[in-house]
mmCIF file with all atom_site columns, C-alpha atoms in Angstrom:
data_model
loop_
_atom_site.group_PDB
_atom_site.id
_atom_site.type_symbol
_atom_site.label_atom_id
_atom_site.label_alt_id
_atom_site.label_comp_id
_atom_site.label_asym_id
_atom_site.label_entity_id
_atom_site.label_seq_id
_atom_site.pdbx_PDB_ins_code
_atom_site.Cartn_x
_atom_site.Cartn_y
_atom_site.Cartn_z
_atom_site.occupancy
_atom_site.B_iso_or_equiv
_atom_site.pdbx_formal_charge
_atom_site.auth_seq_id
_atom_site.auth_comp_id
_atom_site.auth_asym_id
_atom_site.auth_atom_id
_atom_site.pdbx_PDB_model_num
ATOM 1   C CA . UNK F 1 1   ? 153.260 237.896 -46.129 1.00 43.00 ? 191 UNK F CA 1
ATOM 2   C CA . UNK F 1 2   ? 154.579 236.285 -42.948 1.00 44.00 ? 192 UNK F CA 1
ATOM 3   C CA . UNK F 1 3   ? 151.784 236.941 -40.780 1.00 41.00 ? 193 UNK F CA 1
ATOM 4   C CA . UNK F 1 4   ? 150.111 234.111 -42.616 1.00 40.00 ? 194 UNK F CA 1
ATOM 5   C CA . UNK F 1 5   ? 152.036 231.479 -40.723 1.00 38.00 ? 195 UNK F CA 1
ATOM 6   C CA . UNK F 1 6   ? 150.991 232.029 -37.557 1.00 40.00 ? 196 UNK F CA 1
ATOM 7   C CA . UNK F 1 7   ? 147.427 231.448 -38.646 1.00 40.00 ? 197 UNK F CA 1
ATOM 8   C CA . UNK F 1 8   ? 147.914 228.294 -40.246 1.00 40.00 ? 198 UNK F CA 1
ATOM 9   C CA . UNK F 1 9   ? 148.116 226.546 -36.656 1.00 41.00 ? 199 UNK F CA 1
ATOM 10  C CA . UNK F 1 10  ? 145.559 226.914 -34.286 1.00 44.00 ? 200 UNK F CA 1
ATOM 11  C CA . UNK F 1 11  ? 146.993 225.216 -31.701 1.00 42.00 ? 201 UNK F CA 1
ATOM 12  C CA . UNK F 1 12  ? 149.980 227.152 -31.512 1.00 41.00 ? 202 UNK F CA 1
ATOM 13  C CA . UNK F 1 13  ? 148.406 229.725 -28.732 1.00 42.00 ? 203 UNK F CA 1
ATOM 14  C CA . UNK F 1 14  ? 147.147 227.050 -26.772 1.00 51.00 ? 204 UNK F CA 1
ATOM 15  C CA . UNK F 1 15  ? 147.941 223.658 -25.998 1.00 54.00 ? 205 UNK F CA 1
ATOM 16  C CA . UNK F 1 16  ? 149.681 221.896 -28.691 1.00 69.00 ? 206 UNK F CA 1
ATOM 17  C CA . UNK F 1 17  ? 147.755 218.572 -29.596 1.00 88.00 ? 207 UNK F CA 1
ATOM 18  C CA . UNK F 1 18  ? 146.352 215.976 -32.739 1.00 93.00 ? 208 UNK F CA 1
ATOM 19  C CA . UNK F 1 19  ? 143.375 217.057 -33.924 1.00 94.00 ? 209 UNK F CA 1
ATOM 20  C CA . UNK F 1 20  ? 140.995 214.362 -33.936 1.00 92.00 ? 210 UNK F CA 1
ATOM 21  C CA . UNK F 1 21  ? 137.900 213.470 -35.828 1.00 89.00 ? 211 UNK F CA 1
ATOM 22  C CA . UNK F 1 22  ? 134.682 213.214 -33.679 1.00 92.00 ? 212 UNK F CA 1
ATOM 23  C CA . UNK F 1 23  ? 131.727 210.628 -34.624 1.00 87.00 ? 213 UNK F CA 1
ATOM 24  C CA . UNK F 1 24  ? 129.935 213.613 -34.299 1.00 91.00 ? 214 UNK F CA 1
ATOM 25  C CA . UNK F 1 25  ? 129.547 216.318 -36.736 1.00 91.00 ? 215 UNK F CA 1
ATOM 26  C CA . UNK F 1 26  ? 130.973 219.670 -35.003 1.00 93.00 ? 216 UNK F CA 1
ATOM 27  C CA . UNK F 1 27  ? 132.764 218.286 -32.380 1.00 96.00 ? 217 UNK F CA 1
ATOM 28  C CA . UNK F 1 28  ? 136.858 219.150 -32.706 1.00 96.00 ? 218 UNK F CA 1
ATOM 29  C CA . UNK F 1 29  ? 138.997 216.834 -30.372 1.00 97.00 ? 219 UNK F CA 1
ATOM 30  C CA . UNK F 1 30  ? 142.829 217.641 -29.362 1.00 96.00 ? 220 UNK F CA 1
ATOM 31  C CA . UNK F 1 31  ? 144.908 214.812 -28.261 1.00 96.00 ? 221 UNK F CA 1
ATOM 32  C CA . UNK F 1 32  ? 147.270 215.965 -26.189 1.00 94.00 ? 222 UNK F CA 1
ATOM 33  C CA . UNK F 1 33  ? 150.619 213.543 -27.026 1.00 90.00 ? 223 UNK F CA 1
ATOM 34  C CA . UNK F 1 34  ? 151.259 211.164 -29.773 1.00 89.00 ? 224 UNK F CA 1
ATOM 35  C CA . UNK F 1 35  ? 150.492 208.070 -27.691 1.00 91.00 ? 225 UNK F CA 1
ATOM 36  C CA . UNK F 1 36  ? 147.649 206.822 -25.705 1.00 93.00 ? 226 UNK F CA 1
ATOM 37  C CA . UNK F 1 37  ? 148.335 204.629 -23.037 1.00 93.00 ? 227 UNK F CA 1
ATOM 38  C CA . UNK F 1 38  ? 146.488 201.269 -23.371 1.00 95.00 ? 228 UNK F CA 1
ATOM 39  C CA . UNK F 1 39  ? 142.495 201.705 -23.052 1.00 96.00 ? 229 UNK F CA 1
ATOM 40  C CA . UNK F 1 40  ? 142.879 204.958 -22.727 1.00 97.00 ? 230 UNK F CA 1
ATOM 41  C CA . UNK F 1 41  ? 140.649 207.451 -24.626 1.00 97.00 ? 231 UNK F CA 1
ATOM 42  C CA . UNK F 1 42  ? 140.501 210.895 -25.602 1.00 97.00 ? 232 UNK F CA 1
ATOM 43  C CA . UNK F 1 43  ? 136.996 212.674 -24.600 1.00 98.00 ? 233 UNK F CA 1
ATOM 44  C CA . UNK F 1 44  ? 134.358 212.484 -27.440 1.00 97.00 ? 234 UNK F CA 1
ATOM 45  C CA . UNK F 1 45  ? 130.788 213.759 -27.283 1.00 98.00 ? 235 UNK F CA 1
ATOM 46  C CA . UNK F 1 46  ? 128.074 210.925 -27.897 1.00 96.00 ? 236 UNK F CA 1
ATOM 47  C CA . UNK F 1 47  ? 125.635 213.555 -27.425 1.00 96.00 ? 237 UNK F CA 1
ATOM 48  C CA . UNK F 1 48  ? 125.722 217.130 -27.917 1.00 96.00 ? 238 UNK F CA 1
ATOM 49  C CA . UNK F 1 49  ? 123.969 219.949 -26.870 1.00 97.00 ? 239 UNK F CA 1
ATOM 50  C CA . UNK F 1 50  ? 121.611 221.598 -29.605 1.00 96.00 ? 240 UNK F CA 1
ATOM 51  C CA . UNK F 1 51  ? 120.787 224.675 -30.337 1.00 97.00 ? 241 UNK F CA 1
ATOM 52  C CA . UNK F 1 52  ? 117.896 226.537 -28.414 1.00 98.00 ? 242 UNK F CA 1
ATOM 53  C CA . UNK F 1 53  ? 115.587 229.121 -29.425 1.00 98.00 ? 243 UNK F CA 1
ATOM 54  C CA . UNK F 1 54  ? 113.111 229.681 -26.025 1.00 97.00 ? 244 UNK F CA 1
ATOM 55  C CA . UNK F 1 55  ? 111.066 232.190 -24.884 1.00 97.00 ? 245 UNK F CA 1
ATOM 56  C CA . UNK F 1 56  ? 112.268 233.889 -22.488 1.00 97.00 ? 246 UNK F CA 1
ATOM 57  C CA . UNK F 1 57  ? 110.925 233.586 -19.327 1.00 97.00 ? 247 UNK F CA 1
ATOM 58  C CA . UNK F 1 58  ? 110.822 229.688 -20.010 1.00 97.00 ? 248 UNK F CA 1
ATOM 59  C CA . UNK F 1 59  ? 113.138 226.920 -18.920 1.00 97.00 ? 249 UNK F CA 1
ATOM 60  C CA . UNK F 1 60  ? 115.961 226.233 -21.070 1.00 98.00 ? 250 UNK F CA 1
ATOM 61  C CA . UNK F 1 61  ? 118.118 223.186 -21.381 1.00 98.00 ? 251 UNK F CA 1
ATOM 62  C CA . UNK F 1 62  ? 121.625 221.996 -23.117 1.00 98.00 ? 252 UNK F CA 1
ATOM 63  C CA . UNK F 1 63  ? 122.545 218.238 -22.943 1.00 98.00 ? 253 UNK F CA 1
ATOM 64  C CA . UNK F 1 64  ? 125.275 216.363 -23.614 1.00 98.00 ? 254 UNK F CA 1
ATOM 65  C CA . UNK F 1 65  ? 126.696 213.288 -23.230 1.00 98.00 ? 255 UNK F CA 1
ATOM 66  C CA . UNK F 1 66  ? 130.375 212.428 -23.216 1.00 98.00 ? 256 UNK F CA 1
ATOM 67  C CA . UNK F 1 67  ? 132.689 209.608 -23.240 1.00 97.00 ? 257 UNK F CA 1
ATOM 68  C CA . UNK F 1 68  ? 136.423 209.028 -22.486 1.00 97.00 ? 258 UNK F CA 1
ATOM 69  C CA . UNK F 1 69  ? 138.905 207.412 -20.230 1.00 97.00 ? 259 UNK F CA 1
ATOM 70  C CA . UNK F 1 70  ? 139.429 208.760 -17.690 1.00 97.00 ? 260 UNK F CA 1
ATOM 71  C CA . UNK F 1 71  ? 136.226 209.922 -17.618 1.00 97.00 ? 261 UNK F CA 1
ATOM 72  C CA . UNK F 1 72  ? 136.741 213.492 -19.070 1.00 97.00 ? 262 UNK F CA 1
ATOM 73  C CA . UNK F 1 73  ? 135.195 216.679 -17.053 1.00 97.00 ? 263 UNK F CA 1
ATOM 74  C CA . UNK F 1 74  ? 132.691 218.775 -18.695 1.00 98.00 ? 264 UNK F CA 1
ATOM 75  C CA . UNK F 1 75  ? 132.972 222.551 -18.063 1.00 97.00 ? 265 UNK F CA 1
ATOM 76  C CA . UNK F 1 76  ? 131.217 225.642 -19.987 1.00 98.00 ? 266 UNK F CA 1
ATOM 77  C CA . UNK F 1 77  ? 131.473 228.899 -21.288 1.00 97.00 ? 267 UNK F CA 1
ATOM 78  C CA . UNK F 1 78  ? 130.000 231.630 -23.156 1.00 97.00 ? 268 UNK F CA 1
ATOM 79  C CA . UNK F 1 79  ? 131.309 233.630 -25.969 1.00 97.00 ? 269 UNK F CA 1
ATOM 80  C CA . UNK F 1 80  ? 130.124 237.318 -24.396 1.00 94.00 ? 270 UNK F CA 1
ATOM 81  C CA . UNK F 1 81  ? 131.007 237.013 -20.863 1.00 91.00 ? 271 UNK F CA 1
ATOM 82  C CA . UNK F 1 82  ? 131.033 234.560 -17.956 1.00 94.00 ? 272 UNK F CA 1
ATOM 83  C CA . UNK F 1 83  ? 128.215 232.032 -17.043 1.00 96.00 ? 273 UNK F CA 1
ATOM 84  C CA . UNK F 1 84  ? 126.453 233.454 -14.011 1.00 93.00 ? 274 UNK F CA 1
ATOM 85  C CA . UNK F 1 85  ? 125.974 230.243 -11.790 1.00 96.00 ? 275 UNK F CA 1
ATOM 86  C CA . UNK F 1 86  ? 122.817 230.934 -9.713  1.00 95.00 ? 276 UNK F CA 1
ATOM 87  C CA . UNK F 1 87  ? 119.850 228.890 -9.172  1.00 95.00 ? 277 UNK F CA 1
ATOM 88  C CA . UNK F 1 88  ? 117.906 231.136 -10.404 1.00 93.00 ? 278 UNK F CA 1
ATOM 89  C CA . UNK F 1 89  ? 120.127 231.936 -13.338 1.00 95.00 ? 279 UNK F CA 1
ATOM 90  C CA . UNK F 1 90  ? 121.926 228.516 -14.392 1.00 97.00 ? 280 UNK F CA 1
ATOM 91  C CA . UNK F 1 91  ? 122.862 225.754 -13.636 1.00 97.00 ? 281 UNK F CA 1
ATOM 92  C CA . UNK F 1 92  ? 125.070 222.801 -14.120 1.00 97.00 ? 282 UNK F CA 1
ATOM 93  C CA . UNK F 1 93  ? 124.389 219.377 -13.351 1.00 97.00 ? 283 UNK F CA 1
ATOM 94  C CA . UNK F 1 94  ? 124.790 215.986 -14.242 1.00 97.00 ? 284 UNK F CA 1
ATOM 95  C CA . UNK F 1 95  ? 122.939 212.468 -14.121 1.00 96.00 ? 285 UNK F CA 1
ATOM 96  C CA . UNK F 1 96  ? 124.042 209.797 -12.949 1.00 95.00 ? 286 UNK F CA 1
ATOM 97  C CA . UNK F 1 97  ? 121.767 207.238 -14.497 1.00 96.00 ? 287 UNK F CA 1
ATOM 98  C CA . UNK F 1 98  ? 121.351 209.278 -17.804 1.00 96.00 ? 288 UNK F CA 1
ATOM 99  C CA . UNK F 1 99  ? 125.109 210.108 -17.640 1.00 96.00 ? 289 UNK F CA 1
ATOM 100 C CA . UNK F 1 100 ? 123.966 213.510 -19.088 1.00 97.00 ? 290 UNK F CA 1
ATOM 101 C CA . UNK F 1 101 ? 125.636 216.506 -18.516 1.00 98.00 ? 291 UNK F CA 1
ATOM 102 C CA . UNK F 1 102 ? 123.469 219.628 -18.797 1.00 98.00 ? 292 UNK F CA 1
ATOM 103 C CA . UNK F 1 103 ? 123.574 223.190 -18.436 1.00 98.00 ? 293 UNK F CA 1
ATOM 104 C CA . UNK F 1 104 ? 119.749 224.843 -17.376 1.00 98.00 ? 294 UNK F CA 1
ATOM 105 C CA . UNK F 1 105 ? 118.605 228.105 -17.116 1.00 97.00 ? 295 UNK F CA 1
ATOM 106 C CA . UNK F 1 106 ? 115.385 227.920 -15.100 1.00 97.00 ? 296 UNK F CA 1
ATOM 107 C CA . UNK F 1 107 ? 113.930 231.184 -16.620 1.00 97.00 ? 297 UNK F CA 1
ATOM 108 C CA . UNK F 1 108 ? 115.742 232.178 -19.577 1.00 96.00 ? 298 UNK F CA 1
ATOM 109 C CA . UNK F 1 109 ? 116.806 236.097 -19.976 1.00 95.00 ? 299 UNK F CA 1
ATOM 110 C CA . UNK F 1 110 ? 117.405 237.968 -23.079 1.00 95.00 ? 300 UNK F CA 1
ATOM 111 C CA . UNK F 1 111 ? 121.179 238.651 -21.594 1.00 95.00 ? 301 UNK F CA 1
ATOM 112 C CA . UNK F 1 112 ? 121.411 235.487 -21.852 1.00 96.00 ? 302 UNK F CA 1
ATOM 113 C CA . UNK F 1 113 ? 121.512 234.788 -25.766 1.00 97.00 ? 303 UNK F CA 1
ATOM 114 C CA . UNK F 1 114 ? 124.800 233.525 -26.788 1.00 98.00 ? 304 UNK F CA 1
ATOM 115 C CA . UNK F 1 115 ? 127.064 231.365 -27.768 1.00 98.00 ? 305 UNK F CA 1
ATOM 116 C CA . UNK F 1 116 ? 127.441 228.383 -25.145 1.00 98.00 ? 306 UNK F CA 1
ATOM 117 C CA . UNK F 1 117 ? 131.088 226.359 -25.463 1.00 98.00 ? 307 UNK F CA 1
ATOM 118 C CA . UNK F 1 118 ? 130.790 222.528 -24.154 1.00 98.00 ? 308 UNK F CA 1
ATOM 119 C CA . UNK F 1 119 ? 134.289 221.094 -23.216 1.00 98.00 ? 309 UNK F CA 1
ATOM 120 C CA . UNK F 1 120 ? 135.104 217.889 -22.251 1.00 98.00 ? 310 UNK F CA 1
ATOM 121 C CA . UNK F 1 121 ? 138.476 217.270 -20.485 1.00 98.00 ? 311 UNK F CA 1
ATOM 122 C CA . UNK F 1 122 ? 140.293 214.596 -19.461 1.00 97.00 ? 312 UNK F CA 1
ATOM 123 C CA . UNK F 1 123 ? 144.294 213.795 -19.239 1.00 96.00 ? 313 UNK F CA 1
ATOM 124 C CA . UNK F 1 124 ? 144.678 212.666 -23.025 1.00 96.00 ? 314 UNK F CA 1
ATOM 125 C CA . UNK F 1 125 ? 142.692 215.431 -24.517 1.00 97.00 ? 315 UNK F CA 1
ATOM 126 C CA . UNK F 1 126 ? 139.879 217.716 -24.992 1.00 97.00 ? 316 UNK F CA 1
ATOM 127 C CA . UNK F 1 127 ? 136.393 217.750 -27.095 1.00 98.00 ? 317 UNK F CA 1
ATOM 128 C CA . UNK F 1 128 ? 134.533 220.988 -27.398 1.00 97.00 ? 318 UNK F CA 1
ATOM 129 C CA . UNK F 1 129 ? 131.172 221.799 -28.967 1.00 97.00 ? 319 UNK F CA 1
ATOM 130 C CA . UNK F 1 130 ? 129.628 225.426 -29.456 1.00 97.00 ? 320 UNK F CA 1
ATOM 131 C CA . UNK F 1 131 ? 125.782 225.424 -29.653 1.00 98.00 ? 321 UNK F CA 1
ATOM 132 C CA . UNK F 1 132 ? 123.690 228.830 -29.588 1.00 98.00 ? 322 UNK F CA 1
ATOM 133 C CA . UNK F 1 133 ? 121.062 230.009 -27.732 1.00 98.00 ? 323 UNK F CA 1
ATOM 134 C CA . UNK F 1 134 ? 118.237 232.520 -28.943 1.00 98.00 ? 324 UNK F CA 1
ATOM 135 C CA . UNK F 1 135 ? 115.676 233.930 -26.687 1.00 98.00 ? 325 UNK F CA 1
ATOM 136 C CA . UNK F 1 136 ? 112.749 235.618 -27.987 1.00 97.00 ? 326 UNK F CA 1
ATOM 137 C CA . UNK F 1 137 ? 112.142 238.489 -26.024 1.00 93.00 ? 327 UNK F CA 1
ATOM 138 C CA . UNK F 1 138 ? 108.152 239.351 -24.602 1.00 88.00 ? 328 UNK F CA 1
ATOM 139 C CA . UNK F 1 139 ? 106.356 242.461 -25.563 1.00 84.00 ? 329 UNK F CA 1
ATOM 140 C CA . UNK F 1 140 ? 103.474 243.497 -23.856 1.00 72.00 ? 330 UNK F CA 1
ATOM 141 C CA . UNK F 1 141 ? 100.050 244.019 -25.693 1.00 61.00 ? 331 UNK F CA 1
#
């Protein structure tokens, strides 16, 4: 019976915060104290990343676009595991002119299947977005 009240809020192990509804579906947002100070925003997602079913072998690509003030940080993770950041196994980046932040893996592995995390930090808050990624494995003949 009273192990039921620790479940009832999430944010208890972590960093206490608002929960916040996103423009986009799938997106959760903390805010991390009551009050904003003037023009300032919590992070939000304007774009985010899809899921990906490649080949593997091919190039594959998450994108996402975020929003805030201060201009929030983007940072990812994966559910099984680390990201391996290698040129030749992924990579982050992001565009200036397209303001998109993306996460490539030139030539997608099976190992690297998953489920991909897509936060978005700044000092009022937090937006994260999980999107998958399937690769279809090659067999010969």
């Amino acid at each position: 019976m009273f192990k039921k009240s620790k479940l009832s809020d999430p944010t208890a192990a972590g960093q206490a915060g608002i929960r916040k509804r996103s423009k986009v579906p799938g997106v959760m947002i903390t805010q991390f104290k009551e009050e904003l100070p003037e023009g300032m925003t919590t992070p939000d997602f304007t774009r985010k990343p899809i899921a990906l079913t490649i080949q593997e072998g091919k190039t594959a690509v998450f994108k996402a676009i975020v929003v805030g003030n201060p201009k929030p940080t983007v940072t990812w993770s994966r559910a099984n595991g680390d990201i391996v950041f290698h040129p030749d196994v992924c990579i982050q980046k992001y565009d200036e002119s397209s303001h998109e932040h993306t996460l490539e893996f030139p030539k997608v592995a099976p190992e690297d299947a998953d489920t991909y995390k897509c936060f978005a930090n700044n000092d009022h808050g937090r937006a994260v977005c999980t999107v998958v990624l399937n690769v279809i494995a090659v067999t010969d003949g």
